[in-house]
CSV table of C-alpha atoms in Angstrom, one decimal:
chain,number,residue,atom,x,y,z
Z,1,UNK,CA,-146.1,15.8,-58.3
Z,2,UNK,CA,-148.8,14.5,-56.0
Z,3,UNK,CA,-147.8,12.2,-53.3
Z,4,UNK,CA,-148.9,8.4,-53.4
Z,5,UNK,CA,-152.0,9.1,-51.3
Z,6,UNK,CA,-153.1,11.8,-53.7
Z,7,UNK,CA,-152.8,10.2,-56.9
Z,8,UNK,CA,-156.1,9.7,-58.7
Z,9,UNK,CA,-157.3,8.9,-62.1
Z,10,UNK,CA,-157.5,12.7,-62.9
Z,11,UNK,CA,-153.8,13.1,-62.1
Z,12,UNK,CA,-152.6,10.5,-64.7
Z,13,UNK,CA,-151.6,11.7,-68.3
Z,14,UNK,CA,-154.5,10.9,-70.7
Z,15,UNK,CA,-153.0,8.2,-72.6
Z,16,UNK,CA,-152.6,6.4,-69.1
Z,17,UNK,CA,-156.0,7.1,-67.9
Z,18,UNK,CA,-157.4,5.8,-70.9
Z,19,UNK,CA,-155.2,2.5,-70.5
Z,20,UNK,CA,-156.7,2.4,-66.9
Z,21,UNK,CA,-160.2,2.5,-68.2
Z,22,UNK,CA,-159.6,-0.2,-70.9
Z,23,UNK,CA,-158.2,-2.3,-67.9
Z,24,UNK,CA,-160.8,-1.8,-65.6
Z,25,UNK,CA,-163.2,-2.9,-68.5
Z,26,UNK,CA,-161.4,-6.0,-69.2
Z,27,UNK,CA,-161.4,-6.9,-65.4
Z,28,UNK,CA,-165.0,-6.2,-65.2
Z,29,UNK,CA,-165.6,-8.5,-68.1
Z,30,UNK,CA,-163.5,-11.3,-66.7
Z,31,UNK,CA,-165.3,-11.0,-63.3
Z,32,UNK,CA,-168.7,-11.0,-65.0
Z,33,UNK,CA,-167.8,-14.3,-66.9
Z,34,UNK,CA,-166.6,-15.7,-63.3
Z,35,UNK,CA,-169.5,-14.6,-61.7
Z,36,UNK,CA,-167.7,-12.7,-59.1
Z,37,UNK,CA,-168.5,-10.0,-56.3
Z,38,UNK,CA,-165.1,-8.9,-55.5
Z,39,UNK,CA,-163.6,-7.1,-52.5
Z,40,UNK,CA,-160.7,-5.0,-53.8
Z,41,UNK,CA,-157.5,-4.6,-52.0
Z,42,UNK,CA,-154.4,-2.5,-53.4
Z,43,UNK,CA,-150.6,-2.2,-52.5
Z,44,UNK,CA,-149.0,0.6,-54.2
Z,45,UNK,CA,-150.2,4.1,-55.5
Z,46,UNK,CA,-151.2,3.0,-58.9
Z,47,UNK,CA,-152.9,-0.1,-57.7
Z,48,UNK,CA,-155.3,2.2,-55.8
Z,49,UNK,CA,-156.0,4.0,-59.0
Z,50,UNK,CA,-156.9,0.8,-60.6
Z,51,UNK,CA,-158.9,-0.5,-57.6
Z,52,UNK,CA,-160.7,2.8,-57.0
Z,53,UNK,CA,-161.9,3.0,-60.3
Z,54,UNK,CA,-163.0,-0.5,-60.6
Z,55,UNK,CA,-165.0,0.2,-57.3
Z,56,UNK,CA,-166.9,3.1,-58.9
Z,57,UNK,CA,-167.1,1.5,-62.5
Z,58,UNK,CA,-170.9,1.5,-63.2
Z,59,UNK,CA,-171.1,-1.7,-64.8
Z,60,UNK,CA,-169.0,-3.2,-62.1
Z,61,UNK,CA,-171.5,-2.0,-59.3
Z,62,UNK,CA,-174.2,-3.6,-61.2
Z,63,UNK,CA,-172.4,-6.7,-61.4
Z,64,UNK,CA,-171.5,-6.8,-57.9
Z,65,UNK,CA,-175.4,-6.3,-56.7
Z,66,UNK,CA,-176.2,-9.8,-58.9
Z,67,UNK,CA,-173.1,-11.7,-58.7
Z,68,UNK,CA,-173.1,-14.9,-56.3
Z,69,UNK,CA,-169.5,-15.9,-55.8
Z,70,UNK,CA,-167.4,-13.7,-53.4
Z,71,UNK,CA,-163.8,-13.2,-54.3
Z,72,UNK,CA,-160.9,-11.0,-52.8
Z,73,UNK,CA,-158.7,-9.3,-55.5
Z,74,UNK,CA,-155.3,-7.7,-54.6
Z,75,UNK,CA,-153.9,-5.2,-57.0
Z,76,UNK,CA,-149.9,-5.1,-56.4
Z,77,UNK,CA,-147.7,-2.3,-58.0
Z,78,UNK,CA,-144.6,-4.0,-59.5
Z,79,UNK,CA,-142.4,-0.8,-59.5
Z,80,UNK,CA,-140.1,-2.4,-57.2
Z,81,UNK,CA,-139.2,-5.0,-59.9
Z,82,UNK,CA,-137.3,-2.3,-61.5
Z,83,UNK,CA,-134.9,-2.2,-58.6
Z,84,UNK,CA,-134.4,-5.9,-59.3
Z,85,UNK,CA,-132.6,-4.8,-62.7
Z,86,UNK,CA,-130.1,-2.5,-61.0
Z,87,UNK,CA,-129.5,-4.2,-57.9
Z,88,UNK,CA,-126.0,-6.0,-57.1
Z,89,UNK,CA,-127.8,-9.2,-55.7
Z,90,UNK,CA,-124.8,-11.2,-54.8
Z,91,UNK,CA,-121.5,-12.6,-55.0
Z,92,UNK,CA,-121.7,-13.9,-58.7
Z,93,UNK,CA,-118.9,-13.6,-61.0
Z,94,UNK,CA,-121.0,-14.1,-64.3
Z,95,UNK,CA,-123.3,-11.2,-63.2
Z,96,UNK,CA,-120.2,-9.0,-62.6
Z,97,UNK,CA,-118.5,-9.9,-66.1
Z,98,UNK,CA,-121.9,-9.3,-68.0
Z,99,UNK,CA,-122.3,-5.8,-66.0
Z,100,UNK,CA,-118.8,-4.6,-66.4
Z,101,UNK,CA,-117.3,-5.6,-69.5
Z,102,UNK,CA,-118.5,-3.7,-72.9
Z,103,UNK,CA,-120.9,-5.2,-74.9
Z,104,UNK,CA,-120.3,-7.3,-78.1
Z,105,UNK,CA,-121.4,-5.3,-81.3
Z,106,UNK,CA,-125.0,-6.5,-82.2
Z,107,UNK,CA,-125.4,-8.5,-78.9
Z,108,UNK,CA,-127.5,-8.0,-75.8
Z,109,UNK,CA,-126.2,-11.1,-73.8
Z,110,UNK,CA,-122.4,-11.2,-74.6
Z,111,UNK,CA,-119.5,-9.2,-74.3
Z,112,UNK,CA,-116.0,-8.0,-75.7
Z,113,UNK,CA,-113.1,-9.9,-74.0
Z,114,UNK,CA,-109.8,-8.0,-74.9
Z,115,UNK,CA,-107.3,-10.7,-76.3
Z,116,UNK,CA,-104.3,-8.7,-76.5
Z,117,UNK,CA,-102.6,-10.7,-73.6
Z,118,UNK,CA,-102.7,-13.6,-76.2
Z,119,UNK,CA,-100.3,-11.6,-78.6
Z,120,UNK,CA,-97.0,-10.1,-78.7
Z,121,UNK,CA,-98.8,-6.8,-79.3
Z,122,UNK,CA,-97.8,-4.3,-76.2
Z,123,UNK,CA,-100.3,-1.7,-75.8
Z,124,UNK,CA,-101.8,0.1,-73.0
Z,125,UNK,CA,-104.7,1.3,-74.9
Z,126,UNK,CA,-107.8,-0.6,-74.0
Z,127,UNK,CA,-109.8,0.3,-76.8
Z,128,UNK,CA,-106.9,-1.2,-79.2
Z,129,UNK,CA,-109.1,-2.6,-82.1
Z,130,UNK,CA,-106.5,-4.4,-83.9
Z,131,UNK,CA,-107.1,-7.6,-82.2
Z,132,UNK,CA,-110.6,-9.3,-82.7
Z,133,UNK,CA,-112.4,-9.3,-79.1
Z,134,UNK,CA,-113.1,-12.6,-77.5
Z,135,UNK,CA,-116.3,-13.5,-75.9
Z,136,UNK,CA,-118.4,-15.6,-73.5
Z,137,UNK,CA,-120.2,-18.0,-75.9
Z,138,UNK,CA,-118.3,-21.0,-76.3
Z,139,UNK,CA,-120.6,-23.8,-77.5
Z,140,UNK,CA,-118.1,-25.7,-79.0
Z,141,UNK,CA,-115.6,-26.0,-75.9
Z,142,UNK,CA,-116.9,-28.2,-73.2
Z,143,UNK,CA,-114.3,-27.0,-70.9
Z,144,UNK,CA,-115.3,-23.6,-71.2
Z,145,UNK,CA,-118.9,-24.5,-71.0
Z,146,UNK,CA,-118.3,-26.2,-67.8
Z,147,UNK,CA,-116.3,-23.1,-66.4
Z,148,UNK,CA,-119.3,-20.7,-67.6
Z,149,UNK,CA,-121.8,-22.7,-65.5
Z,150,UNK,CA,-119.6,-22.4,-62.4
Z,151,UNK,CA,-119.4,-18.5,-63.1
Z,152,UNK,CA,-123.1,-18.5,-62.8
Z,153,UNK,CA,-123.5,-21.0,-60.0
Z,154,UNK,CA,-121.0,-20.7,-57.5
Z,155,UNK,CA,-119.6,-18.0,-55.4
Z,156,UNK,CA,-117.0,-15.6,-56.9
Z,157,UNK,CA,-114.3,-16.8,-55.0
Z,158,UNK,CA,-115.2,-20.6,-55.7
Z,159,UNK,CA,-115.6,-19.7,-59.5
Z,160,UNK,CA,-112.2,-18.0,-59.6
Z,161,UNK,CA,-110.5,-21.1,-58.2
Z,162,UNK,CA,-112.4,-23.2,-61.0
Z,163,UNK,CA,-110.8,-20.8,-63.5
Z,164,UNK,CA,-107.4,-21.6,-62.0
Z,165,UNK,CA,-108.1,-25.2,-62.1
Z,166,UNK,CA,-109.3,-25.3,-65.6
Z,167,UNK,CA,-106.4,-23.5,-66.8
Z,168,UNK,CA,-103.9,-25.6,-64.8
Z,169,UNK,CA,-105.5,-29.0,-66.5
Z,170,UNK,CA,-105.5,-27.3,-70.0
Z,171,UNK,CA,-101.7,-26.1,-69.4
Z,172,UNK,CA,-100.8,-29.7,-68.1
Z,173,UNK,CA,-102.1,-31.5,-71.0
Z,174,UNK,CA,-100.2,-29.3,-73.5
Z,175,UNK,CA,-96.7,-29.8,-71.2
Z,176,UNK,CA,-96.6,-26.2,-70.5
Z,177,UNK,CA,-94.5,-25.2,-67.5
Z,178,UNK,CA,-97.1,-24.5,-65.2
Z,179,UNK,CA,-96.4,-24.2,-61.6
Z,180,UNK,CA,-99.5,-24.9,-59.5
Z,181,UNK,CA,-99.8,-22.6,-56.4
Z,182,UNK,CA,-102.3,-22.7,-53.6
Z,183,UNK,CA,-104.0,-19.8,-51.8
Z,184,UNK,CA,-106.0,-17.0,-53.1
Z,185,UNK,CA,-106.4,-16.6,-56.9
Z,186,UNK,CA,-105.4,-13.2,-58.2
Z,187,UNK,CA,-105.8,-11.7,-61.7
Z,188,UNK,CA,-101.7,-11.4,-61.7
Z,189,UNK,CA,-101.7,-15.2,-61.4
Z,190,UNK,CA,-104.2,-16.0,-64.0
Z,191,UNK,CA,-102.4,-13.6,-66.3
Z,192,UNK,CA,-99.0,-15.3,-65.7
Z,193,UNK,CA,-100.8,-18.9,-66.2
Z,194,UNK,CA,-102.6,-17.4,-69.6
Z,195,UNK,CA,-99.2,-16.0,-71.0
Z,196,UNK,CA,-97.8,-19.7,-71.2
Z,197,UNK,CA,-100.1,-20.2,-73.9
Z,198,UNK,CA,-99.3,-17.4,-75.9
Z,199,UNK,CA,-95.9,-18.7,-77.7
Z,200,UNK,CA,-97.6,-22.2,-78.4
Z,201,UNK,CA,-100.2,-21.9,-81.3
Z,202,UNK,CA,-101.3,-25.3,-80.9
Z,203,UNK,CA,-102.3,-24.8,-77.2
Z,204,UNK,CA,-103.7,-21.4,-78.1
Z,205,UNK,CA,-106.1,-23.2,-80.7
Z,206,UNK,CA,-107.0,-26.2,-78.4
Z,207,UNK,CA,-108.0,-23.9,-75.5
Z,208,UNK,CA,-109.1,-20.8,-77.0
Z,209,UNK,CA,-112.7,-20.9,-75.7
Z,210,UNK,CA,-111.3,-21.6,-72.0
Z,211,UNK,CA,-108.8,-18.6,-72.4
Z,212,UNK,CA,-111.4,-16.2,-73.4
Z,213,UNK,CA,-113.6,-16.9,-70.2
Z,214,UNK,CA,-110.4,-16.6,-68.0
Z,215,UNK,CA,-109.3,-13.4,-69.6
Z,216,UNK,CA,-112.9,-12.0,-69.1
Z,217,UNK,CA,-112.3,-13.2,-65.6
Z,218,UNK,CA,-109.1,-11.1,-65.2
Z,219,UNK,CA,-110.6,-8.0,-66.8
Z,220,UNK,CA,-113.5,-8.1,-64.5
Z,221,UNK,CA,-111.4,-8.5,-61.4
Z,222,UNK,CA,-109.3,-5.6,-62.4
Z,223,UNK,CA,-111.9,-3.4,-63.6
Z,224,UNK,CA,-112.6,-0.2,-61.2
Z,225,UNK,CA,-116.1,-0.9,-61.5
Z,226,UNK,CA,-116.0,-4.2,-59.6
Z,227,UNK,CA,-114.7,-2.5,-56.4
Z,228,UNK,CA,-117.7,-0.1,-56.7
Z,229,UNK,CA,-120.0,-3.1,-56.9
Z,230,UNK,CA,-118.6,-4.6,-53.8
Z,231,UNK,CA,-119.5,-1.4,-52.1
Z,232,UNK,CA,-122.8,-1.2,-53.5
Z,233,UNK,CA,-123.3,-4.9,-52.7
Z,234,UNK,CA,-122.2,-4.0,-48.9
Z,235,UNK,CA,-124.5,-1.1,-48.7
Z,236,UNK,CA,-127.5,-2.9,-50.1
Z,237,UNK,CA,-126.9,-5.7,-47.5
Z,238,UNK,CA,-126.9,-2.9,-44.7
Z,239,UNK,CA,-130.0,-1.4,-46.0
Z,240,UNK,CA,-131.8,-4.7,-46.0
Z,241,UNK,CA,-130.8,-5.3,-42.3
């Protein structure tokens, strides 16, 4: 297709041409109500089309001859906003969980958390549907809500440490034989803590919401897409530099 400098109204599909003309008509009506004599600037190919159409629009030319209020109008293409939706913006655990784990059926903003670790069922089938999935929304669990806030607001390393801290505190309250370890938090370490709850139904019930969020963390950290994410993030930072 034509390059940005070559795009004109005639190069657009018929439906889009009609939309541009309607937009220009609305803008002219607005500027007429404000009594403006505008000078247009454009950033982006589509913006240039709109600005050029407004400049040559006969009612707008007549208005500019008599209007008394001067104004500068900048049209800006928002195409790059689309890049935000596919970017890997930072070291945020919540963003990674929402990106790599499968969506909860019927939901757009929640995910399925594999709960097999909390059962005696041994399977390597990740698509196993015998056990109902967990999810991120835990409105009745204050500890889980606080942990989710950490996932959204802290860097990944700090958020994972918060997951361990919450898990250790929960296990201590239930008198489970937890062995606190320092240093870097690993998915394997979190898994070993989670398994302490498996044989204690009361503890499992008391902290089910928290356990779902920690399992989401473990499954995200182990997911192959997470390492790709980190590579993409490094590349984007390099590109920005």
